PDB file of C-alpha atoms in Angstrom:
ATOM      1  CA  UNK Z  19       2.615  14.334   8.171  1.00  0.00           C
ATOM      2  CA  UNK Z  20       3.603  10.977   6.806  1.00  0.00           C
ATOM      3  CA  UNK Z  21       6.942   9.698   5.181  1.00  0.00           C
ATOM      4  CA  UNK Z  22       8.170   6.839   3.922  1.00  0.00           C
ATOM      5  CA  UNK Z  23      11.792   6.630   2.359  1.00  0.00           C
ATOM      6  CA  UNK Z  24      13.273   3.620   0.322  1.00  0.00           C
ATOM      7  CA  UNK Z  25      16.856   5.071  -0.761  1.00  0.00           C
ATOM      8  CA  UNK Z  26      17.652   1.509  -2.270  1.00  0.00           C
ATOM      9  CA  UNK Z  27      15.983   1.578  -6.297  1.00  0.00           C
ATOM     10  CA  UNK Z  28      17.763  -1.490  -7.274  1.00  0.00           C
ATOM     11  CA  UNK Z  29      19.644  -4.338  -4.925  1.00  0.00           C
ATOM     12  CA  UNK Z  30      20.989  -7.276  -5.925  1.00  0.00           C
ATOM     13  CA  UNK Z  31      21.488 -10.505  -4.471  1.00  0.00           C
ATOM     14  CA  UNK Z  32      22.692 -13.915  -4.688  1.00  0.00           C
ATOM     15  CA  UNK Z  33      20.355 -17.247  -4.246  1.00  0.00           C
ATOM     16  CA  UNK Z  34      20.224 -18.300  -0.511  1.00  0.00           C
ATOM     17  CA  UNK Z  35      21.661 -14.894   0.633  1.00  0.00           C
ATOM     18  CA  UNK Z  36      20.163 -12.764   2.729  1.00  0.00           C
ATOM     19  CA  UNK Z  37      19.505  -9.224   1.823  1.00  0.00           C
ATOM     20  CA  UNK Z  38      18.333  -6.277   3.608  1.00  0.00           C
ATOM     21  CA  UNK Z  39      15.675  -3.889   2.094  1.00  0.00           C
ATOM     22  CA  UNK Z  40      16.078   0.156   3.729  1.00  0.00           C
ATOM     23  CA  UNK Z  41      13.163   1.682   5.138  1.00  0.00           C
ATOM     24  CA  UNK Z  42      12.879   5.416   7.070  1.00  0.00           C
ATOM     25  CA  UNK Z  43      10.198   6.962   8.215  1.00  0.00           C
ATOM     26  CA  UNK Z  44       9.160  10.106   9.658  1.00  0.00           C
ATOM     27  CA  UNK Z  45       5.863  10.525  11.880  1.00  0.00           C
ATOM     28  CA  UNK Z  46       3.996  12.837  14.186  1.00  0.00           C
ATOM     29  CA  UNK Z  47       1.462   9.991  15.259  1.00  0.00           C
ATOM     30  CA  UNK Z  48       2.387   8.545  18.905  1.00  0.00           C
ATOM     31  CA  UNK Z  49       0.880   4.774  17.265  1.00  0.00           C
ATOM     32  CA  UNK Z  50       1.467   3.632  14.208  1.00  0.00           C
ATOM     33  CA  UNK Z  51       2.220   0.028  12.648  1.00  0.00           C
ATOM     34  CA  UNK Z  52       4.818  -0.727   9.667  1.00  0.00           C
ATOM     35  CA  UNK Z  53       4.455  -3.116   6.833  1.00  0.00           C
ATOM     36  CA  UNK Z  54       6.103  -4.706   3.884  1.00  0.00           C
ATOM     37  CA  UNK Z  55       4.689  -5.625   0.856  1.00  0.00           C
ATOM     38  CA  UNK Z  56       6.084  -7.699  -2.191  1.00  0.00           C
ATOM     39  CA  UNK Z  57       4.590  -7.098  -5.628  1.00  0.00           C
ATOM     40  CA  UNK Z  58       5.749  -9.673  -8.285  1.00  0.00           C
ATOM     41  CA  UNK Z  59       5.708  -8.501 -12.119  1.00  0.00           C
ATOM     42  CA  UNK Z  60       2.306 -10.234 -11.976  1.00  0.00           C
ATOM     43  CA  UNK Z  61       1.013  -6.825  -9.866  1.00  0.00           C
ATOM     44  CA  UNK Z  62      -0.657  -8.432  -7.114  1.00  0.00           C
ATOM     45  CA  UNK Z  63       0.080  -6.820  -3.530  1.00  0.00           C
ATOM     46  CA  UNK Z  64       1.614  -9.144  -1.000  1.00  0.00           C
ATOM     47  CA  UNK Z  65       1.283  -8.768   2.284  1.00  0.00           C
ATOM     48  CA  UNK Z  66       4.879  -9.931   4.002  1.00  0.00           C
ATOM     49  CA  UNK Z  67       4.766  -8.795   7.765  1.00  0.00           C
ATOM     50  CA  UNK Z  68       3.423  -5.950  10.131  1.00  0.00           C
ATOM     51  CA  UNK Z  69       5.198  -4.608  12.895  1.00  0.00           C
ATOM     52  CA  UNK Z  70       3.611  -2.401  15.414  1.00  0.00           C
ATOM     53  CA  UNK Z  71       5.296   0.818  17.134  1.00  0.00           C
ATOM     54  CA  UNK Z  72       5.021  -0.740  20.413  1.00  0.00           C
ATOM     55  CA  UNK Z  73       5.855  -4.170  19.845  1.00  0.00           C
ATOM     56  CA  UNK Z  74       8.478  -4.914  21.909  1.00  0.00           C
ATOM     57  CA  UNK Z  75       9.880  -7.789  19.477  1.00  0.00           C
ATOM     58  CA  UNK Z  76      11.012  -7.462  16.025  1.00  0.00           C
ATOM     59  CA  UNK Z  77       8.672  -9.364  14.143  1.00  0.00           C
ATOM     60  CA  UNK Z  78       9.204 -12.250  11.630  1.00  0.00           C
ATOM     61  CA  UNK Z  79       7.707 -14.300   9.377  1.00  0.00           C
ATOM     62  CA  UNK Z  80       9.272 -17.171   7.870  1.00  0.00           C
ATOM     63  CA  UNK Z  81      12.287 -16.037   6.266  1.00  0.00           C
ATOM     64  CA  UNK Z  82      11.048 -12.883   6.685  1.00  0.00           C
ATOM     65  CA  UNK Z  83      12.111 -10.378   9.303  1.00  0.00           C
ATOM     66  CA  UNK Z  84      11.746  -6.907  10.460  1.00  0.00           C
ATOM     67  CA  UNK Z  85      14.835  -4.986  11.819  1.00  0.00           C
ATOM     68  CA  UNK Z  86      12.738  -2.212  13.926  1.00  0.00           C
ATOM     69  CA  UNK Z  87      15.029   0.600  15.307  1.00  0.00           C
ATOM     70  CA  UNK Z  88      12.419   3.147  16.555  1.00  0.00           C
ATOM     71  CA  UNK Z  89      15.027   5.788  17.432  1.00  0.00           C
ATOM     72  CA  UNK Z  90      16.362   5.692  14.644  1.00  0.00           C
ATOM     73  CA  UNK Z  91      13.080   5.445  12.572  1.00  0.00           C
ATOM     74  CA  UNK Z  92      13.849   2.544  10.327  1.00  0.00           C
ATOM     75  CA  UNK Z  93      11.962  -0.233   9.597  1.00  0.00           C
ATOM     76  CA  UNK Z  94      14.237  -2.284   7.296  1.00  0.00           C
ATOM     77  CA  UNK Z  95      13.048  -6.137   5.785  1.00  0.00           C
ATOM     78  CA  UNK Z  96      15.485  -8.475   6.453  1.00  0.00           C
ATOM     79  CA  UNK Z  97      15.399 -11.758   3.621  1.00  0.00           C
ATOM     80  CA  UNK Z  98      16.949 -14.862   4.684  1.00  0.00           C
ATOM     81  CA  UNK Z  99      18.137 -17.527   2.118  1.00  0.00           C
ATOM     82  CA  UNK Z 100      17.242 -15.626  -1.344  1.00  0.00           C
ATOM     83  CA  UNK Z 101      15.072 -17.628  -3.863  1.00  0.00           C
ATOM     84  CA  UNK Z 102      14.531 -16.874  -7.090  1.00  0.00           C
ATOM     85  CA  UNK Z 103      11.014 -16.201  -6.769  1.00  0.00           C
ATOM     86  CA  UNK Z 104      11.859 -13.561  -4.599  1.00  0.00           C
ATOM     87  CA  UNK Z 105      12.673 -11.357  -7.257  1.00  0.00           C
ATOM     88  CA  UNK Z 106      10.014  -8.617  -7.324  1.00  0.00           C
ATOM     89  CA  UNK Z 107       9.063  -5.033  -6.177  1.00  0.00           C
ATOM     90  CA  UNK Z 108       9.008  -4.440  -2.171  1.00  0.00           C
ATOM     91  CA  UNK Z 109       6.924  -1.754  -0.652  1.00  0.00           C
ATOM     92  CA  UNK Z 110       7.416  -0.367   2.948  1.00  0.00           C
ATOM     93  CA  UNK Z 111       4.520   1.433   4.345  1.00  0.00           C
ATOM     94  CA  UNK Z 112       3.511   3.445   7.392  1.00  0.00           C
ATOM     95  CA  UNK Z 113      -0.131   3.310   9.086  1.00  0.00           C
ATOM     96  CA  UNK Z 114      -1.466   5.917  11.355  1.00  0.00           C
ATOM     97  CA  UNK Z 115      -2.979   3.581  13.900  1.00  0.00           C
ATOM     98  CA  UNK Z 116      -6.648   4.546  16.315  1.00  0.00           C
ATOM     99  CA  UNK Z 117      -6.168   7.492  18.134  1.00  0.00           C
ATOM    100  CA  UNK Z 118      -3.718   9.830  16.083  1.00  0.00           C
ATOM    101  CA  UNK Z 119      -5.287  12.553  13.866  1.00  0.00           C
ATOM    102  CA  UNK Z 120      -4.062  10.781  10.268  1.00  0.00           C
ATOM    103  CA  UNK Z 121      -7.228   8.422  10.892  1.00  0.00           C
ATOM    104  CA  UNK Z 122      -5.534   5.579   9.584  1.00  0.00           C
ATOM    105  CA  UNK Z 123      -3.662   6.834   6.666  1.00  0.00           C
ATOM    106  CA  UNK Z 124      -1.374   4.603   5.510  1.00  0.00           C
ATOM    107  CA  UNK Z 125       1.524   5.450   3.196  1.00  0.00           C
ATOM    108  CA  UNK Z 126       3.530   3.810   0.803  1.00  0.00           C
ATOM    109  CA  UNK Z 127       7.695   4.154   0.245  1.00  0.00           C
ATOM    110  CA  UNK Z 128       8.728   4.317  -3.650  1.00  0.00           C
ATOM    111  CA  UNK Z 129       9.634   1.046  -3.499  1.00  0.00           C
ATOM    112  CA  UNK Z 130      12.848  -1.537  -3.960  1.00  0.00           C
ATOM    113  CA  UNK Z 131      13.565  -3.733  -7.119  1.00  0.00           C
ATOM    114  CA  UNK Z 132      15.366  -6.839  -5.574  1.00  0.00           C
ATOM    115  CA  UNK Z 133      16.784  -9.182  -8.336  1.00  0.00           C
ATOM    116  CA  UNK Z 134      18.302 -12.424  -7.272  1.00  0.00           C
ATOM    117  CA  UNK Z 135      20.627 -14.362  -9.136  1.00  0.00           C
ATOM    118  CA  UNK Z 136      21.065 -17.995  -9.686  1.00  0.00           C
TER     119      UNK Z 136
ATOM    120  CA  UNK R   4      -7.618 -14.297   0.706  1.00  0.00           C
ATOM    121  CA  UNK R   5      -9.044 -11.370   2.065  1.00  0.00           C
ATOM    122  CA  UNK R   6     -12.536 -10.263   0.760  1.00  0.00           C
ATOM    123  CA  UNK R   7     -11.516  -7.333  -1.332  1.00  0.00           C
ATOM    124  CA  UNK R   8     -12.567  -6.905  -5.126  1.00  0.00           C
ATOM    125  CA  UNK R   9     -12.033  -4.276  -7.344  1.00  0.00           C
ATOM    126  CA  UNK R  10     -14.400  -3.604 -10.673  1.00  0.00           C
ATOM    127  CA  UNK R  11     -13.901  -3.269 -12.611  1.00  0.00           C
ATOM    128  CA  UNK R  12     -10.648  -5.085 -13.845  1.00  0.00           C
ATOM    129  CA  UNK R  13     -10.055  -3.437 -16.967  1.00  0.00           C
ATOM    130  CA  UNK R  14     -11.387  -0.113 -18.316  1.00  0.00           C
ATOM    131  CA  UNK R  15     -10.817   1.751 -21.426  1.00  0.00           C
ATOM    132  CA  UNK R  16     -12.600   5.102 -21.482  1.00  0.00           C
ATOM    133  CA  UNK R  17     -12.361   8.363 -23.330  1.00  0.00           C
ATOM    134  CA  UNK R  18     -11.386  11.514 -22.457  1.00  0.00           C
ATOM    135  CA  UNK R  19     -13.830  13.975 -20.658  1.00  0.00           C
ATOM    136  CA  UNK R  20     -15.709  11.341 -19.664  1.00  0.00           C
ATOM    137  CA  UNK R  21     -16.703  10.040 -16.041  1.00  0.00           C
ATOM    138  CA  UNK R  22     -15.779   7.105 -14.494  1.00  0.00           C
ATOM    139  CA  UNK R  23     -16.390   5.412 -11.139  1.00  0.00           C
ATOM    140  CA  UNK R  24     -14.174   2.342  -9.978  1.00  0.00           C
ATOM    141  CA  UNK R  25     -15.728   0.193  -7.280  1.00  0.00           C
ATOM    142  CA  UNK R  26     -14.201  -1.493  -3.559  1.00  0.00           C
ATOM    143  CA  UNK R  27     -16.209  -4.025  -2.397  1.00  0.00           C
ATOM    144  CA  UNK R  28     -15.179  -5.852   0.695  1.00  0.00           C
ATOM    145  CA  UNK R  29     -16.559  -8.410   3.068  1.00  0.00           C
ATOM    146  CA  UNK R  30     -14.033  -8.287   5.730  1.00  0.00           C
ATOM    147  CA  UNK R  31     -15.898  -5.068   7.334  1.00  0.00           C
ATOM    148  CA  UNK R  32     -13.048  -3.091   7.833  1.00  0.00           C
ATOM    149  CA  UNK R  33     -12.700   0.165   8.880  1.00  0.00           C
ATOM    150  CA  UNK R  34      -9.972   1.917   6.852  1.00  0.00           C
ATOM    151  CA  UNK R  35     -10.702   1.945   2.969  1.00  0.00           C
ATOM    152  CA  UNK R  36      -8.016   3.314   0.632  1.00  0.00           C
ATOM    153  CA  UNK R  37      -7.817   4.303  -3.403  1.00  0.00           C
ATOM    154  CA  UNK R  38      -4.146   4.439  -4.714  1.00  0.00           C
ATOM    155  CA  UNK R  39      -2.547   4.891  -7.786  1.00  0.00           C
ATOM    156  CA  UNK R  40       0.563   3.441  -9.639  1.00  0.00           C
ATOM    157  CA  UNK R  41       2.826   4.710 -12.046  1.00  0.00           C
ATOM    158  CA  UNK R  42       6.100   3.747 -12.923  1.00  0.00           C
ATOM    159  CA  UNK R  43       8.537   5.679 -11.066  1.00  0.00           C
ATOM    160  CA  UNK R  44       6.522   6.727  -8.783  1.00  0.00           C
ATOM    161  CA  UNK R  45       5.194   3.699  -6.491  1.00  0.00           C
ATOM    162  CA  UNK R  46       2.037   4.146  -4.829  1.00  0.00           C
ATOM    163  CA  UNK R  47       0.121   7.223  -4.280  1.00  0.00           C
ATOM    164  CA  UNK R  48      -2.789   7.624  -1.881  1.00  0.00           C
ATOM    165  CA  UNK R  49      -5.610   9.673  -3.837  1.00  0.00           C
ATOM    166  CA  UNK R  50      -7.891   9.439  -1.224  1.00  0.00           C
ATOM    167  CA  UNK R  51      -9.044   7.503   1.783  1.00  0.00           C
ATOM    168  CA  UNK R  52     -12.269   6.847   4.330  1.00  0.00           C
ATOM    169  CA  UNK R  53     -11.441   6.041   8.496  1.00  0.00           C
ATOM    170  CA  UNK R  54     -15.742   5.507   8.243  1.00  0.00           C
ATOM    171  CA  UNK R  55     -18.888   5.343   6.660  1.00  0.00           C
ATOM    172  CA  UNK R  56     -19.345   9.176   5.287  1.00  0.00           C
ATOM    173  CA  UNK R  57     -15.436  10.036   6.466  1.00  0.00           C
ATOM    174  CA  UNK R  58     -12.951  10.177   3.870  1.00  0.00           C
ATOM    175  CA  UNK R  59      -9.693  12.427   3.303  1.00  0.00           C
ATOM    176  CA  UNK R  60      -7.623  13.385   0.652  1.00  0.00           C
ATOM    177  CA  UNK R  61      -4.115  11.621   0.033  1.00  0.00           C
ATOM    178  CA  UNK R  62      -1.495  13.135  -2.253  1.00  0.00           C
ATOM    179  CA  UNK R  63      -3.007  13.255  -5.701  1.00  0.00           C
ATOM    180  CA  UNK R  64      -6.597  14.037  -4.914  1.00  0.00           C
ATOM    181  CA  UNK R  65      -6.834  16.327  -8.029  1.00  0.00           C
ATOM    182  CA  UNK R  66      -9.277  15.128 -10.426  1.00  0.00           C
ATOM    183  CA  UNK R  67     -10.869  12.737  -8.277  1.00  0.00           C
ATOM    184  CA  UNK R  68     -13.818  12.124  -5.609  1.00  0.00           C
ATOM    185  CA  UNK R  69     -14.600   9.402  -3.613  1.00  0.00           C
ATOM    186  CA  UNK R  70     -18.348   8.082  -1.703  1.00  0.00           C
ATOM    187  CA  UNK R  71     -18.616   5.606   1.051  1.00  0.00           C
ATOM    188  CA  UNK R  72     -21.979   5.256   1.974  1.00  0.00           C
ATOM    189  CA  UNK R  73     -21.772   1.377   3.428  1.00  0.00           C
ATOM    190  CA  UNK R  74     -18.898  -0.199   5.446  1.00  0.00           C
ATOM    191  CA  UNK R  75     -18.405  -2.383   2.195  1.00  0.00           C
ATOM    192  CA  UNK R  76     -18.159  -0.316  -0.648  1.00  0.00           C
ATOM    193  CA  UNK R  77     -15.794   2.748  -1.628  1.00  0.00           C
ATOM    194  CA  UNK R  78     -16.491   4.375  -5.262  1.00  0.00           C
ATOM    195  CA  UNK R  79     -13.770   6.415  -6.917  1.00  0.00           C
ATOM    196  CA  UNK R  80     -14.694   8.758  -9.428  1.00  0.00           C
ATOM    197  CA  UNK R  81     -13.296  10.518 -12.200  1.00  0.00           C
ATOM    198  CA  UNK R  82     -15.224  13.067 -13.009  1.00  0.00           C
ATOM    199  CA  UNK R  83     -14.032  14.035 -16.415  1.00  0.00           C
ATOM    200  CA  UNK R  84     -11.369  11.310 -17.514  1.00  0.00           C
ATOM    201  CA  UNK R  85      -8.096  13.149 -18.389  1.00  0.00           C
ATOM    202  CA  UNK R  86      -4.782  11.107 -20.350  1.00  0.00           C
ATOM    203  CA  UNK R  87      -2.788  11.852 -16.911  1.00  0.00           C
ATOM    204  CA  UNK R  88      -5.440   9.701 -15.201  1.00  0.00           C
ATOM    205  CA  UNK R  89      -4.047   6.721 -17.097  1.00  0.00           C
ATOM    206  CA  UNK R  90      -2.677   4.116 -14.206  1.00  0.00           C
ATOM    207  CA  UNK R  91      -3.274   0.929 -12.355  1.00  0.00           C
ATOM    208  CA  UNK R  92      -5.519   1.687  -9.276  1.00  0.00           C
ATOM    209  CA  UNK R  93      -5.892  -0.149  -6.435  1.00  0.00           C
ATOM    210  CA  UNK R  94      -8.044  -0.410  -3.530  1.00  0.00           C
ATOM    211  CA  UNK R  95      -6.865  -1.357   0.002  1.00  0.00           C
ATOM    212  CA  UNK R  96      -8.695  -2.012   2.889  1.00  0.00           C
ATOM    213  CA  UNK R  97      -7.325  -2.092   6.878  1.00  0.00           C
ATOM    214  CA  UNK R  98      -8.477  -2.304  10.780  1.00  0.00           C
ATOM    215  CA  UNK R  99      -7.520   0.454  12.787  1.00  0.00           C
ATOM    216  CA  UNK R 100      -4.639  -1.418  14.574  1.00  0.00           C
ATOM    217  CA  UNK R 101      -2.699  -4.642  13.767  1.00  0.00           C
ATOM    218  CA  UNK R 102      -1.237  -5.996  11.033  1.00  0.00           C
ATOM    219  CA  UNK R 103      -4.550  -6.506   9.149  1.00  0.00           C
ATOM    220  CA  UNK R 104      -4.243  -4.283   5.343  1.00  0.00           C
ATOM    221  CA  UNK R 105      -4.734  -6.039   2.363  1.00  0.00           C
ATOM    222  CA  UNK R 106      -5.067  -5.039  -1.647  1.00  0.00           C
ATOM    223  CA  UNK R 107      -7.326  -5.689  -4.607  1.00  0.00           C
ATOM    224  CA  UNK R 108      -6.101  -6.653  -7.916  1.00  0.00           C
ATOM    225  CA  UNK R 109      -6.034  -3.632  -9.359  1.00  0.00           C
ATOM    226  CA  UNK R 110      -7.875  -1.910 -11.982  1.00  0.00           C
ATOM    227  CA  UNK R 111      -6.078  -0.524 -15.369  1.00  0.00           C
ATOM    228  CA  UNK R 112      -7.504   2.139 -16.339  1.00  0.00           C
ATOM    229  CA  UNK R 113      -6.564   3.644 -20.064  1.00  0.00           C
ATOM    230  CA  UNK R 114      -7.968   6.796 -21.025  1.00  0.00           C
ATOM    231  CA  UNK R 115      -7.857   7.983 -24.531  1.00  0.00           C
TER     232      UNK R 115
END
């Protein structure tokens, strides 16, 4: 079975901080990939940045990063320099990649609120 | 932006009676995915298809049944519209590997 966890409801941050979004996640599929997702109070899904479970590299993506411990099972979404149009809802989520028996399922955390102030 | 549209947009329906929300996409993915949101609870699968004729439930399957008979398209259907069944759905589609999944726009749904 799947899990995602996002213990962080709410964080706040200052402009051109960076912040870092929690993400845990518990699997019995040997390859899976990771992903991030930013949904403004417009509701449109963004897709931030994908990291796979045997990528040796933490990946990034602008000021976007992904701080992948796979021992520990975290996944966490580093921001760099806060902007004020990062404010929004952030999703973690969890795909069973080819070859595992969840056929591609891919599950969503309960999400993070990040505010940033001026 | 990735070829994925949801119809439609916005729906107002009454209760007990059936509805079918459609996933079009021209990005011939594999994976095809129905969620729903409701505050306080984030995103739920409902149910999802790994192929043409292949689909599987997610977590809140009740209620709800799903077709794919085409790589493009993946209906969701109410079968008899319930108040509870009030939420924003969206559609999501994904390869099997890589960092290709992407989202609709959502459909609100209001059942009364």
């Amino acid at each position: 079975a799947q899990k995602i966890t996002q213990t962080q409801p709410g964080m706040f941050v200052q402009e051109k901080e960076a912040v870092t979004l929690d993400c845990t996640y518990d699997t019995s599929d040997p390859s899976y990939g990771l992903f991030w997702y930013k949904q403004p109070s417009s509701g449109e899904m963004i897709f931030l940045i994908y990291q796979g479970s045997y990528d040796q590299q933490n990946a990034t993506e602008g000021r976007y990063s992904l701080n992948f411990q796979k021992a520990r099972k975290s996944a966490n979404l580093v921001i760099s320099a806060s902007q004020l149009g990062d404010s929004a809802m952030y999703f973690c989520a969890m795909r069973a990649n080819a070859g595992g028996t969840s056929y591609g399922k891919l599950t969503f955390g309960q999400g993070t609120i990040l505010t940033v102030h001026p | 932006d990735a070829g994925i549209t949801q119809s439609p947009r916005h729906k107002v329906t009454e209760t007990g009676t059936p509805v079918t929300l459609r996933c079009h996409q021209t990005e011939n993915h594999r994976y095809m995915y129905w969620y729903r949101q409701d505050p306080g609870h984030g995103l739920r699968l409902i149910h999802y298809s790994y192929g043409v004729k292949d689909t599987d439930k997610g977590e809140v399957s009740d209620g709800y049944s799903v077709s794919r008979s085409k790589t493009e398209d993946f209906l969701l259907t109410l079968e008899s519209a319930t108040s509870s069944q009030t939420s924003v759905y969206f559609c999501a589609i994904s390869a099997p590997t890589g960092g290709l999944a992407f989202f609709g726009q959502g459909t609100r749904l209001t059942v009364v």
